[in-house]
Coordinates of C-alpha atoms and ligand atoms in Angstrom, one line a residue:
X25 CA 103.8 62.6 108.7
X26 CA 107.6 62.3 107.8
X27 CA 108.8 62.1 104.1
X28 CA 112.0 60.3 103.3
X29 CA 113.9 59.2 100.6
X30 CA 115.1 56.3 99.5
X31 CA 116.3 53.7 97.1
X32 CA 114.0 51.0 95.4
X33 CA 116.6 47.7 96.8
X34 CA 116.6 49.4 100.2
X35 CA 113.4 49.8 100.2
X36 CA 111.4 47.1 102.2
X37 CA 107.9 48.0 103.4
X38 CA 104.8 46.6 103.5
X39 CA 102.2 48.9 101.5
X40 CA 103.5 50.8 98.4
X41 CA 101.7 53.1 96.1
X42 CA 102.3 55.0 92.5
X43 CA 100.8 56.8 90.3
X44 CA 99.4 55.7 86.7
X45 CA 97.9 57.8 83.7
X46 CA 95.3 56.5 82.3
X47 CA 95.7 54.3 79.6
X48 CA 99.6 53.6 80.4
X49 CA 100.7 50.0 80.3
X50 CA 101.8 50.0 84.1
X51 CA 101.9 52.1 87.0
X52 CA 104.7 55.2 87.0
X53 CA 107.7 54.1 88.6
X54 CA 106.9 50.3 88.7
X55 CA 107.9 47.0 86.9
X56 CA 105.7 45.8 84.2
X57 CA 106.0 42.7 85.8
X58 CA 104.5 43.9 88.9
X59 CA 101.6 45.7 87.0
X60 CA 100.0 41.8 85.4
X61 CA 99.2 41.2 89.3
X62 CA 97.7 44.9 89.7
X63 CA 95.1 44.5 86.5
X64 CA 93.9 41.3 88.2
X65 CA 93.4 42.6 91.7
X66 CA 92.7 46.0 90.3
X67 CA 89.1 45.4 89.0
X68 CA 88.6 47.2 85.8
X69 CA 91.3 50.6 86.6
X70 CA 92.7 51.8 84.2
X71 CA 94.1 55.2 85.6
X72 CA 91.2 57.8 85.8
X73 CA 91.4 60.8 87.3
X74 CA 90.6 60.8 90.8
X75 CA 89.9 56.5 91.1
X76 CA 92.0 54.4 93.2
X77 CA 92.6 50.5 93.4
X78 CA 94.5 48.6 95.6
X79 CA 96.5 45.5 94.2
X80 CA 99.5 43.2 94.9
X81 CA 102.9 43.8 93.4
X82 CA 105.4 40.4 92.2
X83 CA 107.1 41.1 95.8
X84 CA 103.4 40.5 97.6
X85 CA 103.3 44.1 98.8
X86 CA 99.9 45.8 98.6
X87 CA 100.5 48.6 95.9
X88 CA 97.5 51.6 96.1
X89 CA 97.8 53.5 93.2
X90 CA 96.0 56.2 92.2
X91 CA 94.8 57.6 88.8
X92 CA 95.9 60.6 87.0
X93 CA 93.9 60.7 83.9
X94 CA 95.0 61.1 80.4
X95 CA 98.6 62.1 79.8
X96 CA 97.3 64.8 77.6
X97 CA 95.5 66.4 80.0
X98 CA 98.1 66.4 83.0
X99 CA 98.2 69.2 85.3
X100 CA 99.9 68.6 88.7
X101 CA 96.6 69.7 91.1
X102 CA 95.8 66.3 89.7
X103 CA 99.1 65.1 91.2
X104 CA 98.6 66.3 94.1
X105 CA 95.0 65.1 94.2
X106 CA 96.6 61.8 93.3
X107 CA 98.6 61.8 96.3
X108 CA 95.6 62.9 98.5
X109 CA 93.7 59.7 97.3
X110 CA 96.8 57.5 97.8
X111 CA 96.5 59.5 101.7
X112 CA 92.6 58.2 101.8
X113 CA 93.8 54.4 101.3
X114 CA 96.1 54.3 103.1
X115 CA 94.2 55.2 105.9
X116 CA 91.5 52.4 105.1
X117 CA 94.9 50.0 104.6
X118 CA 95.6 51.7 108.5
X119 CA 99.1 51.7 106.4
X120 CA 101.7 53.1 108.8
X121 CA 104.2 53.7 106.9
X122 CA 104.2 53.8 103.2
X123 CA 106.5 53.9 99.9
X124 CA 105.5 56.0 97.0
X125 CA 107.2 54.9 93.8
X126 CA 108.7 57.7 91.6
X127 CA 108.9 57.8 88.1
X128 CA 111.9 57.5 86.5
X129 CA 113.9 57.5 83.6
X130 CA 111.7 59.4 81.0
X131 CA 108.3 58.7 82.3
X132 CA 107.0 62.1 82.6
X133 CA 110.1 64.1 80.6
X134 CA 112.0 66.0 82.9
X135 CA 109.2 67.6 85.5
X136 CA 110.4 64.6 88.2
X137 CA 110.7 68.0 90.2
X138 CA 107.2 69.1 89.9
X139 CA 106.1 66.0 90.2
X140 CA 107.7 65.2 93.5
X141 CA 106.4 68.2 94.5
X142 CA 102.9 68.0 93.6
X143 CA 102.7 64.9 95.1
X144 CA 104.5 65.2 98.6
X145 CA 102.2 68.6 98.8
X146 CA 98.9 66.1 98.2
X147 CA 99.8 64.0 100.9
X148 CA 101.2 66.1 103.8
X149 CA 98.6 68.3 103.1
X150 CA 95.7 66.0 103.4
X151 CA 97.2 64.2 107.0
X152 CA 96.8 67.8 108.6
X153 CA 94.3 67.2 111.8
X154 CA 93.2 69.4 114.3
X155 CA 92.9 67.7 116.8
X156 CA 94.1 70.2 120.0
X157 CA 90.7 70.0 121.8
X158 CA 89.4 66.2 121.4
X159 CA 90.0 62.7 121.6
X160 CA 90.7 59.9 118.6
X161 CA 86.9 59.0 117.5
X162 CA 86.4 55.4 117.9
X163 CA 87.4 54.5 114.5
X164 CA 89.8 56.6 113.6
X165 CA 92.8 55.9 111.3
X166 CA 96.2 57.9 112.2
X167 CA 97.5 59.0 108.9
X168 CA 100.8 57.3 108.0
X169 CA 103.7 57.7 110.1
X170 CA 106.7 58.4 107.3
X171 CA 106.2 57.8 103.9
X172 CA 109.5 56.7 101.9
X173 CA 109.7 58.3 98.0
X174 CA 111.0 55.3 96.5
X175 CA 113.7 56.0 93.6
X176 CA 115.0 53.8 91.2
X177 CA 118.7 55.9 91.0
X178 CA 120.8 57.7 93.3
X179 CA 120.9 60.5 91.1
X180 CA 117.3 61.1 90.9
X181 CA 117.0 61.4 94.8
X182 CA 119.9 63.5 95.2
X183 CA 118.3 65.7 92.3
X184 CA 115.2 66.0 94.4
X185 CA 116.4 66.4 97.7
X186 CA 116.0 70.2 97.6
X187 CA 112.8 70.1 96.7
X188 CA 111.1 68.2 99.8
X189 CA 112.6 69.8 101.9
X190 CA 111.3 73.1 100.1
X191 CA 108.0 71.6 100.0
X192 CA 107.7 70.6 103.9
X193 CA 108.2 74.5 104.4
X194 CA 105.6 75.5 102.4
X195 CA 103.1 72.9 104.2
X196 CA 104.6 73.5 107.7
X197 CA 103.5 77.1 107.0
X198 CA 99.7 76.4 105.3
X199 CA 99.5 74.1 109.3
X200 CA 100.4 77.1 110.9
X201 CA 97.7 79.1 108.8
X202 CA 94.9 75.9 109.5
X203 CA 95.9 76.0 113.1
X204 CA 95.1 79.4 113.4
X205 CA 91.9 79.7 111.5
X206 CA 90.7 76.9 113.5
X207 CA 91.6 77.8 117.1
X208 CA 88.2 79.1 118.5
X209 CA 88.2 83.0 119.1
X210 CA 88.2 82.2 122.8
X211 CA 91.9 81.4 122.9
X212 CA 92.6 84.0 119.6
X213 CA 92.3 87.4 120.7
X214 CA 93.5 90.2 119.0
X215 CA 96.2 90.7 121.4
X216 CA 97.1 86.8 121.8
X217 CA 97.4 87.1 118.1
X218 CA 100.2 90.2 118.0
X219 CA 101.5 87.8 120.9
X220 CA 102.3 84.9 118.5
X221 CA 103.1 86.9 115.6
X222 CA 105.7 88.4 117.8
X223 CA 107.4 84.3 118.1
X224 CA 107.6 85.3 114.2
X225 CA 111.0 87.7 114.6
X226 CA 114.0 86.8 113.3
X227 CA 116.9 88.8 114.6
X228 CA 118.3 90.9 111.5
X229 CA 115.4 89.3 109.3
X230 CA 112.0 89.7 110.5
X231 CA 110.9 92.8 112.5
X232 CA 107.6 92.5 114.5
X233 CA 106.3 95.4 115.5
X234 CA 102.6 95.6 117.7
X235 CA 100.5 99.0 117.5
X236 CA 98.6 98.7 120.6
X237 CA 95.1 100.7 121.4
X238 CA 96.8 103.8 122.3
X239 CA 99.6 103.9 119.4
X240 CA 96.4 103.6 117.2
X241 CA 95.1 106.4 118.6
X242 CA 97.7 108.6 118.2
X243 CA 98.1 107.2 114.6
X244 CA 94.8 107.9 113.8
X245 CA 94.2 104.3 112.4
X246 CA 90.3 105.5 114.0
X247 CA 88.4 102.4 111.7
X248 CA 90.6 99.6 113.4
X249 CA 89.8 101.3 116.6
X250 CA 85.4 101.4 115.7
X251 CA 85.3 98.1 115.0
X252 CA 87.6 97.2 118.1
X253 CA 85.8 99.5 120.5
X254 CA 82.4 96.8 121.7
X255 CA 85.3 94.2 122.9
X256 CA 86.4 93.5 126.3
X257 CA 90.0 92.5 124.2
X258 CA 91.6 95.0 123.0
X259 CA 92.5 95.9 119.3
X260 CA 96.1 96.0 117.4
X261 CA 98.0 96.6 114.5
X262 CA 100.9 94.3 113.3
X263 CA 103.2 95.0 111.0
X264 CA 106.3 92.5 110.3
X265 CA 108.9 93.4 108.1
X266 CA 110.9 90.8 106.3
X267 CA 114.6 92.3 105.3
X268 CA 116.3 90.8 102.3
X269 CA 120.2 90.1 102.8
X270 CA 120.9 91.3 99.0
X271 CA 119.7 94.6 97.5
X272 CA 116.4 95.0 97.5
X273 CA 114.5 94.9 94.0
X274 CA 111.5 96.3 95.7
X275 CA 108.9 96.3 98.5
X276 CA 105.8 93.8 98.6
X277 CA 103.0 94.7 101.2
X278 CA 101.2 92.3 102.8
X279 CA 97.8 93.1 104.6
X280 CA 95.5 90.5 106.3
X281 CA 92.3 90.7 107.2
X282 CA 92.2 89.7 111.5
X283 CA 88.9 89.7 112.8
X284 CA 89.5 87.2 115.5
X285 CA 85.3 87.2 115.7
X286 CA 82.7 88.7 113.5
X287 CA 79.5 88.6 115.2
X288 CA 78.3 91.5 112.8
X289 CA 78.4 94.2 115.9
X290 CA 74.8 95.9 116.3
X291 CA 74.1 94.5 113.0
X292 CA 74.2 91.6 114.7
X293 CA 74.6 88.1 111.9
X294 CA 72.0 85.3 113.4
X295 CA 72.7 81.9 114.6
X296 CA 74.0 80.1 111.1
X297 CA 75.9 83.4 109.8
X298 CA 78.0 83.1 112.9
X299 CA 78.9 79.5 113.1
X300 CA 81.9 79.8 111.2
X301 CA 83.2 83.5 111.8
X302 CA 86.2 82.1 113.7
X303 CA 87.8 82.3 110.4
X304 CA 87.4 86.0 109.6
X305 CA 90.7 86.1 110.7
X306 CA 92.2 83.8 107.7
X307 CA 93.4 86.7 105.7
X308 CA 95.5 88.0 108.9
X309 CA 97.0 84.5 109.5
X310 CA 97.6 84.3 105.6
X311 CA 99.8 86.8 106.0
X312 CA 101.8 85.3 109.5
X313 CA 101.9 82.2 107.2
X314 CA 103.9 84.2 104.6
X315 CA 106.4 84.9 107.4
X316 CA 106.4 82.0 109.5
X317 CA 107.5 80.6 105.6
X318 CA 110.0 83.7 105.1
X319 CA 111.9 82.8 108.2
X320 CA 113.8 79.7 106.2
X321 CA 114.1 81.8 103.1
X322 CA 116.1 84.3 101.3
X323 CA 114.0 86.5 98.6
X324 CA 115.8 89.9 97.1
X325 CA 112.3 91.8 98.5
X326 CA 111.8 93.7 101.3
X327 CA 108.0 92.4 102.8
X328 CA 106.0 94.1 105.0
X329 CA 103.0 92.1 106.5
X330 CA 100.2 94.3 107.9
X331 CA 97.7 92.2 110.2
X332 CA 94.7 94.4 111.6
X333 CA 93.3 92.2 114.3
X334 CA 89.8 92.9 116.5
X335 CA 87.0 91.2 117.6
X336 CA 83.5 92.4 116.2
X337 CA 81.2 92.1 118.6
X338 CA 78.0 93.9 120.8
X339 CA 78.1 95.5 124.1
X340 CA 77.3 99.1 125.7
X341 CA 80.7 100.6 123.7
X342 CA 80.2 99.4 120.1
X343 CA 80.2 101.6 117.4
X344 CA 76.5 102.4 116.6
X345 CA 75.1 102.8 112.9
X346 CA 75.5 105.9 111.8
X347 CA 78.8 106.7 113.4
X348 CA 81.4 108.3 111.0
X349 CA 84.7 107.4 111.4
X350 CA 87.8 109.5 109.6
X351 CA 90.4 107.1 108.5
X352 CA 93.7 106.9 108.9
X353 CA 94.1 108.8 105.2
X354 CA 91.5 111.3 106.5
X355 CA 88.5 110.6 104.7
X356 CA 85.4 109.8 106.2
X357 CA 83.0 106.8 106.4
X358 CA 79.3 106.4 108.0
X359 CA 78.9 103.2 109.3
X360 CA 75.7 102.2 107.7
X361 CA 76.3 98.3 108.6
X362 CA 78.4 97.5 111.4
X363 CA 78.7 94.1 109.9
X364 CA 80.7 95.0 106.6
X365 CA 83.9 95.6 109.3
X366 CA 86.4 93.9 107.2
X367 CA 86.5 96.7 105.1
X368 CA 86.9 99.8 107.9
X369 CA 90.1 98.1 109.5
X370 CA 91.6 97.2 106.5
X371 CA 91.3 101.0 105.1
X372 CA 93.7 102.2 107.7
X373 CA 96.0 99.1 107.2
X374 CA 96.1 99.9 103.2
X375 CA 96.3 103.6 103.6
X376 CA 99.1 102.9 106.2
X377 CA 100.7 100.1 103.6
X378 CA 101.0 102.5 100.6
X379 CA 103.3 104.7 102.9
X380 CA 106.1 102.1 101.9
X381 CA 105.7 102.8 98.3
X382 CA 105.3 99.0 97.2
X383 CA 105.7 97.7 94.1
X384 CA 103.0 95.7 94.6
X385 CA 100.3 95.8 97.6
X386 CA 98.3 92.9 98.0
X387 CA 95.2 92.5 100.5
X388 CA 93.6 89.3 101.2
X389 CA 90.1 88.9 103.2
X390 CA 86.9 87.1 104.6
X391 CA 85.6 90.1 103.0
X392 CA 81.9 89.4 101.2
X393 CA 79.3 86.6 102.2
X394 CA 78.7 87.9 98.4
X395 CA 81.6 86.5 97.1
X396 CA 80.6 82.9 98.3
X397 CA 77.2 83.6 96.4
X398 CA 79.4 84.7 93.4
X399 CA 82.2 82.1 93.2
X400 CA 81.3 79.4 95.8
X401 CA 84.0 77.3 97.7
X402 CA 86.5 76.5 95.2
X403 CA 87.6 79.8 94.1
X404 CA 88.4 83.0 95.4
X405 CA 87.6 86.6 94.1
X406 CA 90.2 89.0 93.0
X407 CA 90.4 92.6 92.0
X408 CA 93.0 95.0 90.7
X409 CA 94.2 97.6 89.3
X410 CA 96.6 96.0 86.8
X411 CA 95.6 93.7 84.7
X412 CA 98.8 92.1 84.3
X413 CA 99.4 91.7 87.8
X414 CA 96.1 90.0 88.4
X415 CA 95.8 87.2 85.1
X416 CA 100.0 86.7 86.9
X417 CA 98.2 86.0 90.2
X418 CA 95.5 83.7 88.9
X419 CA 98.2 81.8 86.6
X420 CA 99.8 81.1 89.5
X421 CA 97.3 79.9 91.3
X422 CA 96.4 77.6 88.5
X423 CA 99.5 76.3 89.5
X424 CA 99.2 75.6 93.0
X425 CA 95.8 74.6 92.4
X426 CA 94.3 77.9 94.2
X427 CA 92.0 78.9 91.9
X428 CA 90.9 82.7 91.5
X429 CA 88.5 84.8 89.2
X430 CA 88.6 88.7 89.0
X431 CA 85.8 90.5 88.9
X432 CA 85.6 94.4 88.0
X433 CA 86.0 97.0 89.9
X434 CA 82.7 98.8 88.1
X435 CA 83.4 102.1 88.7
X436 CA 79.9 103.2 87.9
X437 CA 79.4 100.9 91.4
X438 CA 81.4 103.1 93.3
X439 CA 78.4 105.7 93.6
X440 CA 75.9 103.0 95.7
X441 CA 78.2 104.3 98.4
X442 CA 77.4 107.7 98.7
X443 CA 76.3 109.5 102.1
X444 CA 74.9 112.6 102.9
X445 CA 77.0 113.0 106.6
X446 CA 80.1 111.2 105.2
X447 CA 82.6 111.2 102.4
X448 CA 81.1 107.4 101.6
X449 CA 79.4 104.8 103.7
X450 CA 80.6 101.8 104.6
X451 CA 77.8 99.4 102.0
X452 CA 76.3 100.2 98.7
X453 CA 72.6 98.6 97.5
X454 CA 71.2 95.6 99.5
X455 CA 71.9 92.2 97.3
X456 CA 73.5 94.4 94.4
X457 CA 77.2 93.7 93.6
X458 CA 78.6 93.1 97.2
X459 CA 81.9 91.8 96.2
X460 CA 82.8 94.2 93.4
X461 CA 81.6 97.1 96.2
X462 CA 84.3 95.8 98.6
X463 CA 86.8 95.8 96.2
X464 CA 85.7 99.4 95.8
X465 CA 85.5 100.6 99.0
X466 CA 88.7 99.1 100.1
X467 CA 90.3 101.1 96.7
X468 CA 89.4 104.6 98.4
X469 CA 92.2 103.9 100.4
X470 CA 95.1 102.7 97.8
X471 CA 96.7 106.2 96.6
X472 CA 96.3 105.7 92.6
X473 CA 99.6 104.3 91.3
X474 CA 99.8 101.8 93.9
X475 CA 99.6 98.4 92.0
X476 CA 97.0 96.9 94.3
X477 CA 95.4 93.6 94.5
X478 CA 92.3 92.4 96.8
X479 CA 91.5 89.1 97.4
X480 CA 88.2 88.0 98.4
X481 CA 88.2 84.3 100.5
X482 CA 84.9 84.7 102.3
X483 CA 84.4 81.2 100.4
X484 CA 87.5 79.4 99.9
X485 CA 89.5 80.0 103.6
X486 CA 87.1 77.5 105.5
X487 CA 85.1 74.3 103.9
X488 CA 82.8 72.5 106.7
X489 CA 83.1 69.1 104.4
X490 CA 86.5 67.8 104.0
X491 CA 87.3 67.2 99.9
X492 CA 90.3 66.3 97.9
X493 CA 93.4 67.7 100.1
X494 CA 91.3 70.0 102.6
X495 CA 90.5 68.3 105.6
X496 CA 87.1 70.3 107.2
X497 CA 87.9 74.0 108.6
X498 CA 90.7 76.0 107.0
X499 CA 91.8 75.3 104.1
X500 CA 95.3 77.7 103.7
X501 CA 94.0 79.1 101.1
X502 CA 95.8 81.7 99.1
X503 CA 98.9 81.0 101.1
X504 CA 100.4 78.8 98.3
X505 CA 99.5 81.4 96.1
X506 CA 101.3 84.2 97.9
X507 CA 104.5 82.0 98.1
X508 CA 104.7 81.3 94.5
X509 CA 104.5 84.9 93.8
X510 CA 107.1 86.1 96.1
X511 CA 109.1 83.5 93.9
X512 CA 108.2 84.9 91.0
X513 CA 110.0 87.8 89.5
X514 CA 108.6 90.6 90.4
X515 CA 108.3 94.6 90.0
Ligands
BES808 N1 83.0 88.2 107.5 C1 81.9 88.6 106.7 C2 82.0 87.9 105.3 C3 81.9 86.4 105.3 C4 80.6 85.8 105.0 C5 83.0 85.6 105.4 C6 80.5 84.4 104.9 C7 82.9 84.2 105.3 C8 81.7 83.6 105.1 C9 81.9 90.1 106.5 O1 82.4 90.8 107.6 C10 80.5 90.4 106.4 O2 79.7 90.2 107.3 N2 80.1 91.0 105.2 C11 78.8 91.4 105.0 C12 78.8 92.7 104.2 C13 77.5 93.4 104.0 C14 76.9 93.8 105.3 C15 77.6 94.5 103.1 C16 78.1 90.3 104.2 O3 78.7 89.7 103.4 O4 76.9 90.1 104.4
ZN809 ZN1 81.0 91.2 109.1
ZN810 ZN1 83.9 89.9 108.7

């Protein structure tokens, strides 16, 4: 889908739509002349959040428009879910093209900006499809080919210019995370992966650097290389590093989660665990999605990206239960549960990622089935040392409408994890605290000091049912998250 902008007497199409707050006298960005027509087709809407109505504007145009809610209670995830229902009628209308009306003058009091923003991120965000491997069902709509903002002035277009353009970034780089997530693990190995993270390097701006097998082993990076070791394709490391053009105020490390398959290894996950575990690679491709974004942007800090990627799987080499491994910062693990993976290629990539002294360290994972238990599908977990750092994450989340909730980091937990061959094992008590004791696991690795942050999207990475502006399969989610923060002032 195309955005464009343009003015309301050039504009000419067939289907329009707006947006309306409930209780308002008329649509935003529309005549009140238009609106007497829109009550009469409308049947009884009157702006609700999340309701939509279809009516005929003075010119004869079919008008969707889609409800906000009360004005006191605006937030823009409700603009953007706005825009994802205007997305949904359109495709009944089978509207090909469309014009959104804008508000203007002092209809929402200077945040036409976020506005614009919230509502082109709604719409592009609900066309994406993934539709590499199959044919158009029978029935299907094709979301709409270009959709025209509609401005009443000049000046309010050119004002907002920047900000589509910013926005179609930010999506372009959420469909490179979806497309990734969903690709089947056939055509994702860990290998292919490092491949297409390579297509990431910018000359002077983006370094891509791939730690094969034997690199690891001389490393010592000895977890990445466990969980790697039942596979016919080969483990890696990736690290891209993003260099600012001004002075650096500071390095922000990124490390992604890349298990290109998780079939749980000798602790093998049955039939329904597995169905989805394509997507234990979303934190990885979170973290390619953070660069694919940096390569049209300049931010004043240096990012590292640190992408762990294997394939979890059975055969005669896997690692066995009750191996140890010593990690890459030289402390031991017994593998009591093959299956909680995540955690023993991520400790080399975190011990690894604190070598660049970052002011802020931030790992994001499929970690804990727990965490889906905990917090469900709409909401992610996080963990961290700082306080301050975290409620900043969550707030901006709030934001983008990526919603997180931080849960401890019990310390009295941390002794469920105590071995009698190893310095720790790799699980603490069956059904006790899962998520809080990845969190803590993953901490052994994080030299005190480091501000570190872990985020937990076993639940909010992948949705089988499509809702609001998440088509089925990957979501993108934190990806939004991560961008705002990098925008934020940080350190
Ligand atoms: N990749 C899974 C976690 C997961 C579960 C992600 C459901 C998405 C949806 C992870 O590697 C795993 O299997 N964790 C185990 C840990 C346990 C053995 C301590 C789990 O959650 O069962
Ligand atoms: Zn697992
Ligand atoms: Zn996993």
């Amino acid at each position: 889908m195309k955005v464009e902008l343009t003015l309301r007497k050039r504009w000419s199409g067939k289907f329009g739509a707006a947006l309306m707050f409930e209780g308002d006298k008329k649509p935003l960005g529309m005549e009140q002349g238009s609106f007497n027509r829109l009550v009469l087709a409308g049947a009884g809407f009157d702006g609700k959040y999340q309701e939509c109505t279809v009516g005929v504007d003075a010119d004869k145009r079919r008008v969707i428009v889609a409800g906000l809610g009360k004005r006191g209670d605006f937030e823009l995830e409700r603009v953007r879910m706005a825009g994802a229902g205007v997305i949904k009628k359109a495709l009944e209308l089978r509207a090909g093209e469309l014009g959104v009306f804008l508000p203007g003058g002092n209809e929402i009091k200077g945040r036409l900006v976020d506005f614009v923003r919230a509502v082109v991120e709604g719409m592009l965000l609900s066309c994406y499809r993934f539709t590499k491997y199959r044919q158009p069902k029978p029935d299907e709509a094709k979301p709409p080919e270009t959709v025209y903002l509609v401005f009443s002035t000049e000046e309010e277009s050119r004002l907002v210019l920047p900000i589509v353009d910013e926005t179609q970034r930010r999506v372009d780089a959420v469909y490179f995370v979806r497309n990734l997530v969903n690709e089947p693990a056939a055509n994702k190995a860990p290998m292919k992966m490092a491949e297409l993270a390579k297509g990431l390097a910018l000359p002077g701006r983006i370094d891509v650097r791939v730690m094969d097998r034997s690199t690891l082993q001389e490393m010592g990076m000895n977890g990445i290389l466990a969980v790697g070791q039942g596979s016919h394709n080969p483990p890696c490391l990736v690290e891209l590093v993003y260099t600012p053009k001004v002075k650096s105020k500071g390095t922000v490390v990124f490390v992604g989660k890349g298990v290109c398959f998780d079939s749980g290894g000798l602790s093998l996950k049955n039939a329904q665990q597995m169905e989805n575990m394509k997507d234990d690679m979303a934190g990885a491709a979170t973290v390619l999605g953070v660069f694919k974004y940096l390569q049209s942007v300049d931010l004043p800090y240096k990012v590292i990206g640190l992408t762990p990627l294997v394939e979890n799987m059975i055969g005669g080499g896997a690692q066995k239960i009750g191996d140890v491994i010593r990690h890459y910062n030289g402390k031991t693990v017994e593998v009591a549960n093959t299956d909680a993976e995540g955690r023993l290629i991520l400790a080399d990539a975190l011990a690894y990622g604190a070598k660049f002294k970052p002011v802020l360290m931030i790992n994001i994972a499929t970690l804990t089935g727990a965490c889906v238990v905990a917090l469900g599908n709409e909401c992610s977990g996080v963990m961290g040392r700082d306080k301050e750092s975290v409620a900043r994450l969550i707030d901006l989340g709030r934001v983008e409408g990526e919603y997180f909730w931080e849960l401890p980091l019990f310390e009295r937990y941390r002794a469920h994890m105590k071995s009698e061959v190893a310095d720790m094992k790799n699980i603490g008590k069956p059904m006790n605290a899962g998520t809080i004791i990845g969190g803590l696991f993953l901490s052994e690795f994080v030299p005190e000091g480091v501000n570190w942050i872990h985020i937990d999207i076993a639940g909010t990475a992948f949705t089988t049912e499509s809702r609001g502006y998440y088509p089925a399969g990957a979501t993108g989610v934190p990806l939004r998250t991560m961008i705002a923060l990098l925008h934020s002032r940080w350190g």
